[in-house]
Coordinates of C-alpha atoms in Angstrom, one line a residue:
X226 CA 54.5 -30.9 -37.5
X227 CA 54.5 -27.1 -38.2
X228 CA 57.1 -25.0 -36.4
X229 CA 54.5 -22.7 -34.8
X230 CA 52.6 -25.6 -33.1
X231 CA 51.3 -25.3 -29.5
X232 CA 49.2 -27.3 -27.1
X233 CA 46.8 -24.3 -26.6
X234 CA 46.6 -21.1 -28.5
X235 CA 44.8 -18.1 -26.9
X236 CA 43.5 -15.2 -28.9
X237 CA 43.5 -12.0 -26.8
X238 CA 45.7 -10.9 -23.9
X239 CA 43.1 -9.2 -21.8
X240 CA 42.0 -10.1 -18.3
X241 CA 40.8 -13.7 -19.2
X242 CA 43.4 -14.5 -21.9
X243 CA 46.4 -13.3 -19.9
X244 CA 45.2 -15.0 -16.7
X245 CA 44.5 -18.3 -18.5
X246 CA 47.9 -18.3 -20.1
X247 CA 49.6 -17.9 -16.7
X248 CA 47.4 -20.4 -15.1
X249 CA 48.1 -23.1 -17.7
X250 CA 51.9 -22.4 -17.4
X251 CA 51.6 -23.3 -13.7
X252 CA 49.3 -26.4 -14.2
X253 CA 50.9 -29.8 -13.7
X254 CA 49.3 -33.1 -14.4
X255 CA 50.4 -36.7 -14.0
X256 CA 48.6 -37.5 -17.3
X257 CA 50.9 -35.3 -19.3
X258 CA 54.6 -36.0 -19.7
X259 CA 55.5 -32.4 -20.6
X260 CA 54.4 -28.8 -19.6
X261 CA 51.5 -27.2 -21.5
X262 CA 52.9 -25.0 -24.4
X263 CA 50.8 -21.9 -24.8
X264 CA 50.7 -19.2 -27.5
X265 CA 49.1 -15.9 -26.4
X266 CA 48.3 -13.6 -29.4
X267 CA 47.4 -10.0 -28.9
X268 CA 46.9 -7.3 -31.5
X269 CA 48.7 -4.6 -29.5
X270 CA 50.9 -5.1 -26.4
X271 CA 50.9 -1.4 -25.7
X272 CA 49.0 -0.3 -22.6
X273 CA 45.3 -0.2 -23.3
X274 CA 43.2 2.8 -22.4
X275 CA 39.6 2.0 -21.5
X276 CA 36.9 3.5 -19.3
X277 CA 35.7 0.2 -17.9
X278 CA 37.3 -2.8 -16.2
X279 CA 38.7 -0.6 -13.4
X280 CA 37.1 -2.1 -10.3
X281 CA 37.6 -5.6 -9.0
X282 CA 35.3 -7.2 -6.4
X283 CA 36.4 -9.4 -3.5
X284 CA 35.5 -12.5 -5.4
X285 CA 37.9 -11.4 -8.2
X286 CA 40.7 -10.6 -5.7
X287 CA 40.3 -14.1 -4.2
X288 CA 40.5 -15.6 -7.7
X289 CA 43.7 -13.7 -8.4
X290 CA 45.2 -15.2 -5.3
X291 CA 44.1 -18.7 -6.3
X292 CA 45.9 -18.1 -9.7
X293 CA 49.0 -16.7 -8.0
X294 CA 48.4 -13.3 -9.7
X295 CA 47.8 -11.2 -6.6
X296 CA 51.0 -9.3 -7.4
X297 CA 49.2 -7.9 -10.5
X298 CA 47.5 -5.4 -8.1
X299 CA 50.8 -4.1 -6.8
X300 CA 52.7 -1.1 -8.1
X301 CA 49.8 0.2 -10.2
X302 CA 48.6 2.8 -7.7
X303 CA 45.5 0.7 -7.0
X304 CA 43.0 2.0 -4.4
X305 CA 41.4 -0.3 -1.7
X306 CA 37.6 -0.3 -2.1
X307 CA 35.5 -0.9 1.0
X308 CA 31.9 -0.9 -0.3
X309 CA 29.1 1.1 -1.9
X310 CA 27.6 4.5 -1.1
X311 CA 24.2 4.8 -2.8
X312 CA 22.8 8.3 -3.2
X313 CA 19.1 8.8 -4.0
X314 CA 17.1 12.1 -3.8
X315 CA 19.6 13.6 -1.4
X316 CA 19.6 10.6 0.9
X317 CA 22.7 8.4 1.3
X318 CA 23.0 4.8 2.4
X319 CA 26.3 3.2 3.4
X320 CA 26.7 -0.4 2.2
X321 CA 30.0 -2.0 3.4
X322 CA 31.1 -5.4 2.3
X323 CA 30.9 -8.0 5.1
X324 CA 33.8 -9.2 7.3
X325 CA 36.2 -6.6 6.2
X326 CA 36.5 -7.7 2.6
X327 CA 38.4 -5.5 0.2
X328 CA 38.5 -5.0 -3.5
X329 CA 40.7 -2.8 -5.7
X330 CA 40.1 -0.1 -8.2
X331 CA 42.8 0.9 -10.7
X332 CA 43.6 2.2 -14.2
X333 CA 42.5 -0.7 -16.4
X334 CA 45.6 -0.5 -18.7
X335 CA 48.0 -0.8 -15.8
X336 CA 46.3 -3.9 -14.5
X337 CA 46.3 -5.5 -17.9
X338 CA 50.1 -4.8 -18.3
X339 CA 50.8 -6.5 -15.0
X340 CA 48.8 -9.6 -16.1
X341 CA 50.6 -9.7 -19.4
X342 CA 53.9 -9.4 -17.5
X343 CA 53.1 -12.6 -15.6
X344 CA 52.3 -14.4 -18.9
X345 CA 55.5 -13.2 -20.5
X346 CA 57.6 -14.4 -17.6
X347 CA 56.3 -18.0 -18.0
X348 CA 58.8 -20.2 -19.7
X349 CA 56.1 -22.2 -21.5
X350 CA 54.1 -19.2 -22.9
X351 CA 55.0 -17.3 -26.1
X352 CA 53.4 -13.9 -26.1
X353 CA 53.1 -12.7 -29.7
X354 CA 52.0 -9.3 -30.9
X355 CA 49.9 -10.1 -34.0
X356 CA 46.5 -9.4 -35.4
X357 CA 44.5 -12.6 -35.8
X358 CA 42.8 -12.5 -39.2
X359 CA 41.1 -15.9 -39.5
X360 CA 40.7 -19.4 -38.1
X361 CA 42.5 -22.3 -39.9
X362 CA 40.1 -25.2 -40.5
X363 CA 40.5 -28.7 -41.8
X364 CA 39.1 -28.9 -45.3
X365 CA 37.3 -32.2 -44.5
X366 CA 36.3 -32.1 -40.9
X367 CA 36.0 -28.3 -40.5
X368 CA 37.9 -28.7 -37.1
X369 CA 39.8 -25.6 -36.2
X370 CA 43.6 -26.3 -36.3
X371 CA 44.9 -22.8 -35.5
X372 CA 44.8 -19.2 -36.7
X373 CA 46.4 -17.0 -39.3
X374 CA 47.7 -13.7 -38.0
X375 CA 49.7 -10.7 -39.1
X376 CA 52.6 -9.8 -36.9
X377 CA 53.0 -6.2 -35.8
X378 CA 56.1 -4.8 -37.6
X379 CA 57.5 -1.4 -38.3
X380 CA 57.0 -2.1 -42.0
X381 CA 53.4 -1.1 -42.7
X382 CA 53.4 -2.8 -46.1
X383 CA 54.2 -6.2 -44.5
X384 CA 50.8 -7.9 -44.7
X385 CA 52.0 -11.6 -44.8
X386 CA 49.7 -13.8 -42.7
X387 CA 51.5 -16.3 -40.6
X388 CA 50.0 -19.6 -39.5
X389 CA 49.9 -20.6 -35.8
X390 CA 48.7 -24.2 -35.0
X391 CA 47.5 -25.7 -31.8
X392 CA 45.6 -28.7 -30.5
X393 CA 43.1 -26.4 -29.0
X394 CA 42.2 -22.7 -29.7
X395 CA 40.7 -20.4 -27.0
X396 CA 39.2 -17.1 -28.3
X397 CA 39.1 -14.3 -25.7
X398 CA 38.9 -11.4 -28.1
X399 CA 36.4 -9.3 -26.1
X400 CA 32.9 -8.0 -26.5
X401 CA 33.4 -7.0 -30.2
X402 CA 34.5 -10.6 -31.0
X403 CA 34.9 -11.3 -34.8
X404 CA 34.7 -15.0 -34.3
X405 CA 31.7 -15.5 -32.0
X406 CA 29.2 -16.4 -34.7
X407 CA 31.7 -18.6 -36.6
X408 CA 32.5 -20.6 -33.4
X409 CA 29.0 -20.8 -32.0
X410 CA 27.2 -21.5 -35.3
X411 CA 23.5 -22.0 -34.8
X412 CA 23.9 -21.8 -31.1
X413 CA 25.1 -18.2 -31.3
X414 CA 23.0 -15.5 -29.5
X415 CA 23.2 -11.8 -30.4
X416 CA 24.3 -9.4 -27.7
X417 CA 21.8 -6.7 -26.7
X418 CA 22.8 -3.2 -25.7
X419 CA 20.9 -1.8 -22.8
X420 CA 22.7 1.5 -22.5
X421 CA 26.0 3.3 -22.9
X422 CA 28.5 4.6 -20.3
X423 CA 30.0 8.0 -21.0
X424 CA 33.2 8.3 -19.0
X425 CA 35.7 11.0 -17.8
X426 CA 38.2 11.4 -15.0
X427 CA 37.8 13.8 -12.1
X428 CA 41.0 15.2 -10.6
X429 CA 41.7 15.2 -6.8
X430 CA 38.0 14.7 -5.9
X431 CA 36.7 13.6 -2.5
X432 CA 33.7 11.2 -2.8
X433 CA 30.9 11.2 -0.3
X434 CA 32.5 8.2 1.5
X435 CA 36.2 7.9 0.5
X436 CA 37.3 4.6 -1.0
X437 CA 33.7 3.5 -1.5
X438 CA 32.2 3.3 -4.9
X439 CA 29.4 5.9 -5.3
X440 CA 26.2 5.0 -7.1
X441 CA 23.9 8.0 -7.7
X442 CA 20.3 7.3 -8.8
X443 CA 19.2 10.0 -11.3
X444 CA 15.5 10.5 -11.7
X445 CA 14.5 10.1 -15.4
X446 CA 17.9 8.8 -16.4
X447 CA 20.3 6.0 -15.8
X448 CA 22.6 5.7 -12.7
X449 CA 25.9 7.5 -12.3
X450 CA 29.0 5.6 -11.0
X451 CA 32.0 7.2 -9.3
X452 CA 35.1 5.4 -7.9
X453 CA 38.7 6.4 -7.3
X454 CA 41.2 4.6 -9.6
X455 CA 44.5 6.2 -8.4
X456 CA 45.8 8.7 -5.9
X457 CA 44.6 11.7 -8.0
X458 CA 42.1 10.2 -10.4
X459 CA 38.4 9.4 -9.9
X460 CA 36.4 7.7 -12.7
X461 CA 32.9 8.9 -13.4
X462 CA 30.6 6.8 -15.6
X463 CA 27.3 8.4 -16.7
X464 CA 24.6 6.0 -18.0
X465 CA 22.8 7.0 -21.2
X466 CA 20.0 4.7 -22.2
X467 CA 19.9 3.0 -25.6
X468 CA 19.0 3.8 -28.3
X469 CA 21.1 7.0 -28.1
X470 CA 18.9 10.0 -29.2
X471 CA 20.3 11.4 -32.5
X472 CA 20.7 14.8 -31.0
X473 CA 23.0 13.4 -28.3
X474 CA 25.5 11.8 -30.6
X475 CA 27.4 15.0 -31.1
X476 CA 29.6 15.9 -28.2
X477 CA 28.3 19.4 -27.5
X478 CA 24.7 18.2 -27.2
X479 CA 25.6 15.3 -25.0
X480 CA 27.6 17.6 -22.8
X481 CA 24.7 20.0 -22.5
X482 CA 22.3 17.1 -21.6
X483 CA 24.6 15.9 -18.8
X484 CA 25.2 19.3 -17.4
X485 CA 21.4 20.2 -17.5
X486 CA 19.8 16.9 -16.5
X487 CA 22.3 14.7 -14.7
X488 CA 24.8 16.9 -12.7
X489 CA 22.2 18.8 -10.7
X490 CA 21.0 15.5 -9.2
X491 CA 24.5 14.5 -8.0
X492 CA 26.0 15.6 -4.6
X493 CA 26.8 19.3 -4.7
X494 CA 30.3 18.7 -3.6
X495 CA 31.1 17.0 -6.9
X496 CA 29.6 19.6 -9.3
X497 CA 32.7 21.7 -9.9
X498 CA 35.0 18.7 -10.5
X499 CA 32.5 17.1 -12.9
X500 CA 32.0 20.3 -14.9
X501 CA 35.8 20.7 -15.1
X502 CA 36.3 17.1 -16.2
X503 CA 33.6 17.2 -18.8
X504 CA 34.9 20.4 -20.4
X505 CA 38.6 19.3 -20.2
X506 CA 38.4 15.6 -21.2
X507 CA 37.3 13.9 -24.4
X508 CA 34.0 12.2 -23.7
X509 CA 34.4 8.5 -24.3
X510 CA 31.6 6.0 -24.6
X511 CA 31.3 2.2 -24.3
X512 CA 28.2 0.1 -24.9
X513 CA 26.7 -1.8 -21.9
X514 CA 25.8 -5.1 -23.5
X515 CA 24.3 -8.3 -22.3
X516 CA 25.1 -11.7 -23.7
X517 CA 23.9 -15.0 -22.0
X518 CA 26.3 -17.9 -21.9
X519 CA 25.5 -20.8 -24.2
X520 CA 27.0 -24.2 -23.5
X521 CA 29.9 -25.0 -25.8
X522 CA 31.4 -28.2 -27.2
X523 CA 30.0 -31.4 -28.7
X524 CA 28.3 -31.0 -32.1
X525 CA 26.7 -27.7 -31.4
X526 CA 29.8 -25.5 -31.7
X527 CA 32.8 -25.6 -34.0
X528 CA 35.3 -28.3 -33.1
X529 CA 38.8 -27.5 -31.8
X530 CA 37.9 -24.0 -30.4
X531 CA 35.8 -22.3 -27.7
X532 CA 35.1 -18.8 -26.4
X533 CA 36.1 -17.3 -23.1
X534 CA 35.3 -13.9 -21.4
X535 CA 33.3 -11.1 -22.9
X536 CA 33.3 -12.8 -26.3
X537 CA 31.0 -15.5 -24.8
X538 CA 29.2 -14.0 -21.8
X539 CA 28.5 -10.4 -20.9
X540 CA 26.4 -8.6 -18.2
X541 CA 25.6 -5.0 -17.5
X542 CA 28.6 -3.3 -15.9
X543 CA 26.6 -1.6 -13.2
X544 CA 27.4 -4.3 -10.7
X545 CA 31.1 -4.5 -11.9
X546 CA 31.1 -8.3 -11.9
X547 CA 32.7 -9.0 -15.3
X548 CA 36.3 -9.4 -14.2
X549 CA 35.2 -11.5 -11.2
X550 CA 33.3 -13.9 -13.4
X551 CA 36.2 -14.1 -15.9
X552 CA 38.8 -14.8 -13.3
X553 CA 36.7 -17.4 -11.6
X554 CA 36.1 -19.0 -15.0
X555 CA 39.8 -19.2 -15.5
X556 CA 40.3 -20.9 -12.0
X557 CA 37.9 -23.6 -12.9
X558 CA 38.9 -24.0 -16.5
X559 CA 42.6 -24.3 -15.7
X560 CA 41.9 -27.0 -13.1
X561 CA 39.8 -29.0 -15.6
X562 CA 42.1 -28.6 -18.6
X563 CA 45.1 -29.7 -16.5
X564 CA 43.4 -33.2 -16.2
X565 CA 43.0 -33.6 -20.0
X566 CA 45.5 -36.0 -21.6
X567 CA 45.1 -34.8 -25.2
X568 CA 43.8 -31.4 -26.3
X569 CA 43.2 -32.8 -29.8
X570 CA 40.6 -35.2 -28.4
X571 CA 37.4 -33.2 -28.9
X572 CA 35.3 -35.6 -26.9
X573 CA 37.4 -35.0 -23.8
X574 CA 37.4 -31.2 -24.4
X575 CA 33.6 -31.3 -24.9
X576 CA 33.2 -33.1 -21.6
X577 CA 35.4 -30.5 -19.9
X578 CA 33.4 -27.6 -21.5
X579 CA 30.1 -29.1 -20.3
X580 CA 31.2 -29.6 -16.7
X581 CA 32.9 -26.2 -16.7
X582 CA 29.7 -24.5 -18.0
X583 CA 27.6 -25.9 -15.1
X584 CA 30.3 -25.5 -12.5
X585 CA 30.5 -21.8 -13.1
X586 CA 26.8 -21.3 -13.1
X587 CA 26.3 -20.5 -9.3
X588 CA 28.6 -17.5 -9.4
X589 CA 28.2 -16.4 -13.0
X590 CA 24.4 -16.6 -13.0
X591 CA 24.1 -14.8 -9.7
X592 CA 26.2 -11.9 -10.9
X593 CA 24.6 -11.8 -14.4
X594 CA 21.1 -11.8 -13.1
X595 CA 21.8 -9.2 -10.4
X596 CA 23.3 -6.9 -13.0
X597 CA 20.1 -6.9 -15.1
X598 CA 17.8 -6.7 -12.1
X599 CA 19.7 -3.8 -10.4
X600 CA 20.0 -1.8 -13.7
X601 CA 16.3 -2.0 -14.3
X602 CA 15.8 -1.0 -10.7
X603 CA 18.3 1.8 -10.4
X604 CA 17.3 3.1 -13.9
X605 CA 13.6 2.9 -13.1
X606 CA 11.6 4.7 -15.8
X607 CA 8.0 3.8 -14.8
X608 CA 5.9 4.1 -11.7
X609 CA 6.0 0.4 -10.9
X610 CA 9.8 0.1 -11.0
X611 CA 9.9 3.3 -9.0
X612 CA 8.1 1.5 -6.2
X613 CA 10.7 -1.2 -6.2
X614 CA 13.5 1.3 -6.4
X615 CA 12.2 3.2 -3.3
X616 CA 11.6 -0.1 -1.5
X617 CA 15.1 -1.3 -2.3
X618 CA 16.7 1.9 -1.0
X619 CA 14.7 1.6 2.3
X620 CA 15.6 -2.1 2.4
X621 CA 19.2 -1.1 2.4
X622 CA 18.5 1.5 5.1
X623 CA 17.4 -1.4 7.4
X624 CA 21.1 -2.5 7.6
X625 CA 22.1 -5.9 8.9
X626 CA 21.2 -8.8 6.7
X627 CA 19.4 -6.5 4.4
X628 CA 22.8 -5.2 3.3
X629 CA 25.0 -8.2 4.1
X630 CA 23.0 -10.6 1.9
X631 CA 22.7 -8.5 -1.3
X632 CA 26.3 -7.2 -1.1
X633 CA 27.6 -10.7 -0.6
X634 CA 25.9 -11.8 -3.8
X635 CA 27.2 -8.7 -5.7
X636 CA 30.8 -9.2 -4.6
X637 CA 31.0 -12.9 -5.5
X638 CA 31.2 -14.0 -1.9
X639 CA 27.9 -15.9 -1.9
X640 CA 27.3 -17.4 -5.4
X641 CA 23.8 -18.6 -4.7
X642 CA 20.8 -18.0 -7.1
X643 CA 18.6 -19.2 -4.2
X644 CA 19.8 -16.4 -1.9
X645 CA 19.3 -14.0 -4.8
X646 CA 15.6 -15.2 -5.1
X647 CA 15.1 -14.7 -1.4
X648 CA 16.3 -11.1 -1.3
X649 CA 14.7 -10.2 -4.6
X650 CA 11.2 -11.2 -3.5
X651 CA 11.8 -9.9 0.0
X652 CA 12.5 -6.5 -1.6
X653 CA 9.4 -6.7 -3.8
X654 CA 7.0 -7.4 -0.8
X655 CA 8.8 -4.9 1.4
X656 CA 8.4 -2.3 -1.3
X657 CA 4.6 -2.9 -1.3
X658 CA 4.5 -2.6 2.5
X659 CA 6.4 0.7 2.3
X660 CA 3.9 1.9 -0.3
X661 CA 1.0 1.3 2.0
X662 CA 2.5 2.4 5.3
X663 CA 5.3 4.9 4.8
X664 CA 4.7 8.7 4.6
X665 CA 4.9 10.1 1.1
X666 CA 4.9 13.6 -0.4
X667 CA 1.4 15.0 -0.7
X668 CA 2.1 18.6 -1.6
X669 CA 3.2 21.7 0.4
X670 CA 2.8 22.3 4.1
X671 CA 0.4 25.0 5.4
X672 CA 3.1 27.6 5.4
X673 CA 4.2 26.4 2.0
X674 CA 7.9 26.3 3.0
X675 CA 8.4 22.6 2.8
X676 CA 6.8 19.4 1.4
X677 CA 4.0 17.8 3.4
X678 CA 4.2 14.1 4.3
X679 CA 1.4 11.7 5.0
X680 CA 0.6 8.0 4.8
X681 CA -1.8 7.0 2.1
X682 CA -5.5 7.3 3.2
X683 CA -7.7 4.2 3.3
X684 CA -9.6 5.1 0.2
X685 CA -6.5 4.8 -1.9
X686 CA -5.9 1.2 -0.9
X687 CA -7.8 -0.3 -3.9
X688 CA -5.6 1.6 -6.3
X689 CA -2.5 0.7 -4.3
X690 CA -3.6 -3.0 -4.4
X691 CA -3.8 -2.9 -8.2
X692 CA -0.5 -1.2 -8.3
X693 CA 0.9 -3.9 -6.0
X694 CA -0.2 -6.7 -8.3
X695 CA 1.6 -5.0 -11.2
X696 CA 4.7 -4.7 -9.1
X697 CA 4.7 -8.4 -8.2
X698 CA 4.1 -9.2 -11.8
X699 CA 7.2 -7.3 -12.6
X700 CA 9.2 -9.7 -10.5
X701 CA 8.2 -12.5 -12.9
X702 CA 10.9 -11.1 -15.2
X703 CA 13.6 -12.5 -13.1
X704 CA 11.9 -16.0 -13.2
X705 CA 11.7 -15.8 -17.0
X706 CA 15.4 -14.9 -17.1
X707 CA 16.3 -17.8 -14.8
X708 CA 14.3 -20.2 -17.0
X709 CA 15.9 -18.9 -20.2
X710 CA 19.3 -19.4 -18.6
X711 CA 18.4 -22.9 -17.3
X712 CA 19.6 -22.0 -13.9
X713 CA 18.9 -24.4 -11.1
X714 CA 19.0 -22.6 -7.8
X715 CA 20.4 -25.7 -6.2
X716 CA 23.3 -25.9 -8.5
X717 CA 25.6 -24.3 -6.0
X718 CA 25.2 -27.5 -4.0
X719 CA 25.4 -30.3 -6.6
X720 CA 26.4 -28.9 -10.1
X721 CA 24.3 -31.6 -11.7
X722 CA 22.3 -31.2 -14.8
X723 CA 20.8 -34.2 -16.5
X724 CA 23.5 -36.4 -17.9
X725 CA 26.2 -33.9 -17.2
X726 CA 27.7 -33.7 -13.7
X727 CA 30.9 -32.8 -11.9
X728 CA 33.0 -35.4 -10.1
X729 CA 33.1 -35.3 -6.4
X730 CA 36.7 -34.1 -6.5
X731 CA 35.8 -31.2 -8.9
X732 CA 32.9 -30.2 -6.6
X733 CA 35.3 -30.3 -3.6
X734 CA 37.9 -28.3 -5.6
X735 CA 35.3 -25.6 -6.4
X736 CA 34.1 -25.3 -2.8
X737 CA 37.7 -25.1 -1.7
X738 CA 38.2 -22.3 -4.1
X739 CA 35.2 -20.5 -2.6
X740 CA 36.2 -21.3 1.0
X741 CA 38.5 -18.2 1.5
X742 CA 35.5 -16.0 0.5
X743 CA 32.9 -17.5 2.8
X744 CA 35.0 -18.2 5.9
X745 CA 33.3 -16.6 8.9
X746 CA 35.5 -14.0 10.6
X747 CA 34.9 -11.8 13.7
X748 CA 32.8 -8.9 12.6
X749 CA 34.7 -5.6 13.0
X750 CA 33.2 -2.4 14.2
X751 CA 31.1 -0.5 11.7
X752 CA 33.5 2.3 11.3
X753 CA 36.4 0.0 10.4
X754 CA 34.5 -2.2 7.9
X755 CA 36.5 -2.2 4.7
X756 CA 34.4 -3.5 1.9
X757 CA 34.6 -4.0 -1.8
X758 CA 32.4 -3.1 -4.6
X759 CA 32.9 -3.6 -8.3
X760 CA 31.1 -0.9 -10.1
X761 CA 32.9 -1.6 -13.2
X762 CA 32.2 -4.2 -15.7
X763 CA 34.5 -5.7 -18.0
X764 CA 35.6 -9.2 -17.7
X765 CA 37.7 -9.1 -20.7
X766 CA 39.7 -6.7 -22.8
X767 CA 38.8 -6.6 -26.4
X768 CA 42.0 -8.0 -28.0
X769 CA 43.3 -9.2 -31.3
X770 CA 40.1 -7.9 -33.0
X771 CA 39.7 -4.9 -30.7
X772 CA 37.4 -2.1 -31.6
X773 CA 39.2 1.1 -32.7
X774 CA 40.2 3.2 -29.7
X775 CA 38.4 6.2 -31.2
X776 CA 35.2 4.3 -31.1
X777 CA 34.9 5.3 -27.5
X778 CA 35.7 9.0 -28.3
X779 CA 32.6 11.2 -28.8
X780 CA 34.6 14.0 -30.4
X781 CA 33.7 13.7 -34.1
X782 CA 32.2 10.3 -33.4
X783 CA 29.7 8.9 -35.9
X784 CA 27.6 6.2 -34.3
X785 CA 28.2 2.9 -36.1
X786 CA 26.1 0.1 -34.7
X787 CA 27.8 -2.7 -36.6
X788 CA 31.0 -2.0 -34.7
X789 CA 29.7 -4.5 -32.2
X790 CA 28.5 -7.0 -34.9
X791 CA 30.6 -10.2 -34.8
X792 CA 29.8 -10.7 -38.5
X793 CA 32.0 -7.8 -39.5
X794 CA 35.0 -9.2 -41.3
X795 CA 38.4 -9.2 -39.5
X796 CA 40.2 -6.0 -40.2
X797 CA 37.1 -4.1 -41.3
X798 CA 36.8 -2.0 -38.2
X799 CA 40.5 -1.0 -38.5
X800 CA 39.9 0.2 -42.0
X801 CA 37.1 2.4 -40.9

């Protein structure tokens, strides 16, 4: 047996990889006579510097507690987050999370270093700084037996590739994964980029509602997110829709675009701090990509290896659900892997992957679908989506269950596609009712000092009816998405799908995992409702095959679309 042989080898020490390594080190099973030996390989163990992955929802906080990782939120100057503040056309709506739930916002790199620290302290985990170059496959069966990697040394000329073997390989190398297509084969789906986030840090800035993530809807452009990530730092993320216009690729033109078209629509109290940050900081950009999860295992994907985190499943970061999905994935996966007797038995692993895929569906699908729907809504660029956007804002203004239900879905407290259906269509029909009955701008008042408001006259009803039909037709998009993802709204009750189902014990374990999130508590007063929001989105840090750091720097940046192409050979991006 080779010297560097492990039970499980994990590529990438980001959120998912580090958490899984720690979880496996604490997993005990009567079926195994010895602890699980884990290798965690990471290209660079220095503190990462990213503009996303900085806000964790209550569902993610609860998952950290289940994994025994709640201490990762300590001593990193993390900020409690109590909810959303949505700003639209000068109006503001306060959206607290229910029952006093809290989340945390923080500098991404500090959080990652704390997670890695937990993995490094585990006696059965070897954390190795090395760049993974390729997968090692059996010549005859093509099963993955391990990886070849180049250790990080002070000698730049040392390029010797060292083999690391394991019964099972888990690849969590992030959104720019080099191994996605190799592992998934014909099942692989290409990620799609909806937009980009341009990020900077504001200094000593007071948000409209302190310790609440701020979402500003910008007419004609994508939304803007702001949330405090430390005592003195506040992150701003400005959405720029894809494809990026050629004249905005240069920093000076992008800066002029933001200052002229975006900043004037944000709260006036933030203008000075935003201008100062944009002129002081380098503007950094990250693509907002979407990648649906495809079931792994069996004969459809490469034997001996599977994907985890952003390398496998991504959603738009507007709702900040990435880390919540990844950490909940780790909770379920660690429980199931702990019951496997032999990790070299691909039939057993395939069964685990199938059951894990469907067990994660209620939470993952709810957050994934919501991210797409809300981005289309908040970034509305046609008159029909604008109707839904206005109706959604007024729906939130109703308070009560109109806030509690959607924000429970968003935070991972209520993982129910059925509840998502209910609120989505309720918003659609409520938007139509608002369009028919609520006063709208119809020009200037008689003294021409302010806008005149009036309800639509009866003769406009036929036109509004046709418009309503098109609005309802737009809601069919979410049904198409659910069908494409094979999401059964009742899965949160049974987890069954054809021939693949979870055991009663696994269903019970999953509901026990969710119990701390959904337990009814006395409802506090409105002014003391701490709530959490996750405006970020990154469930997984790009790792061994990370994108170059300057990819996210717009100074002197030359757009290179294949930076996100998993077909790019290992090491190619580093050479560029």
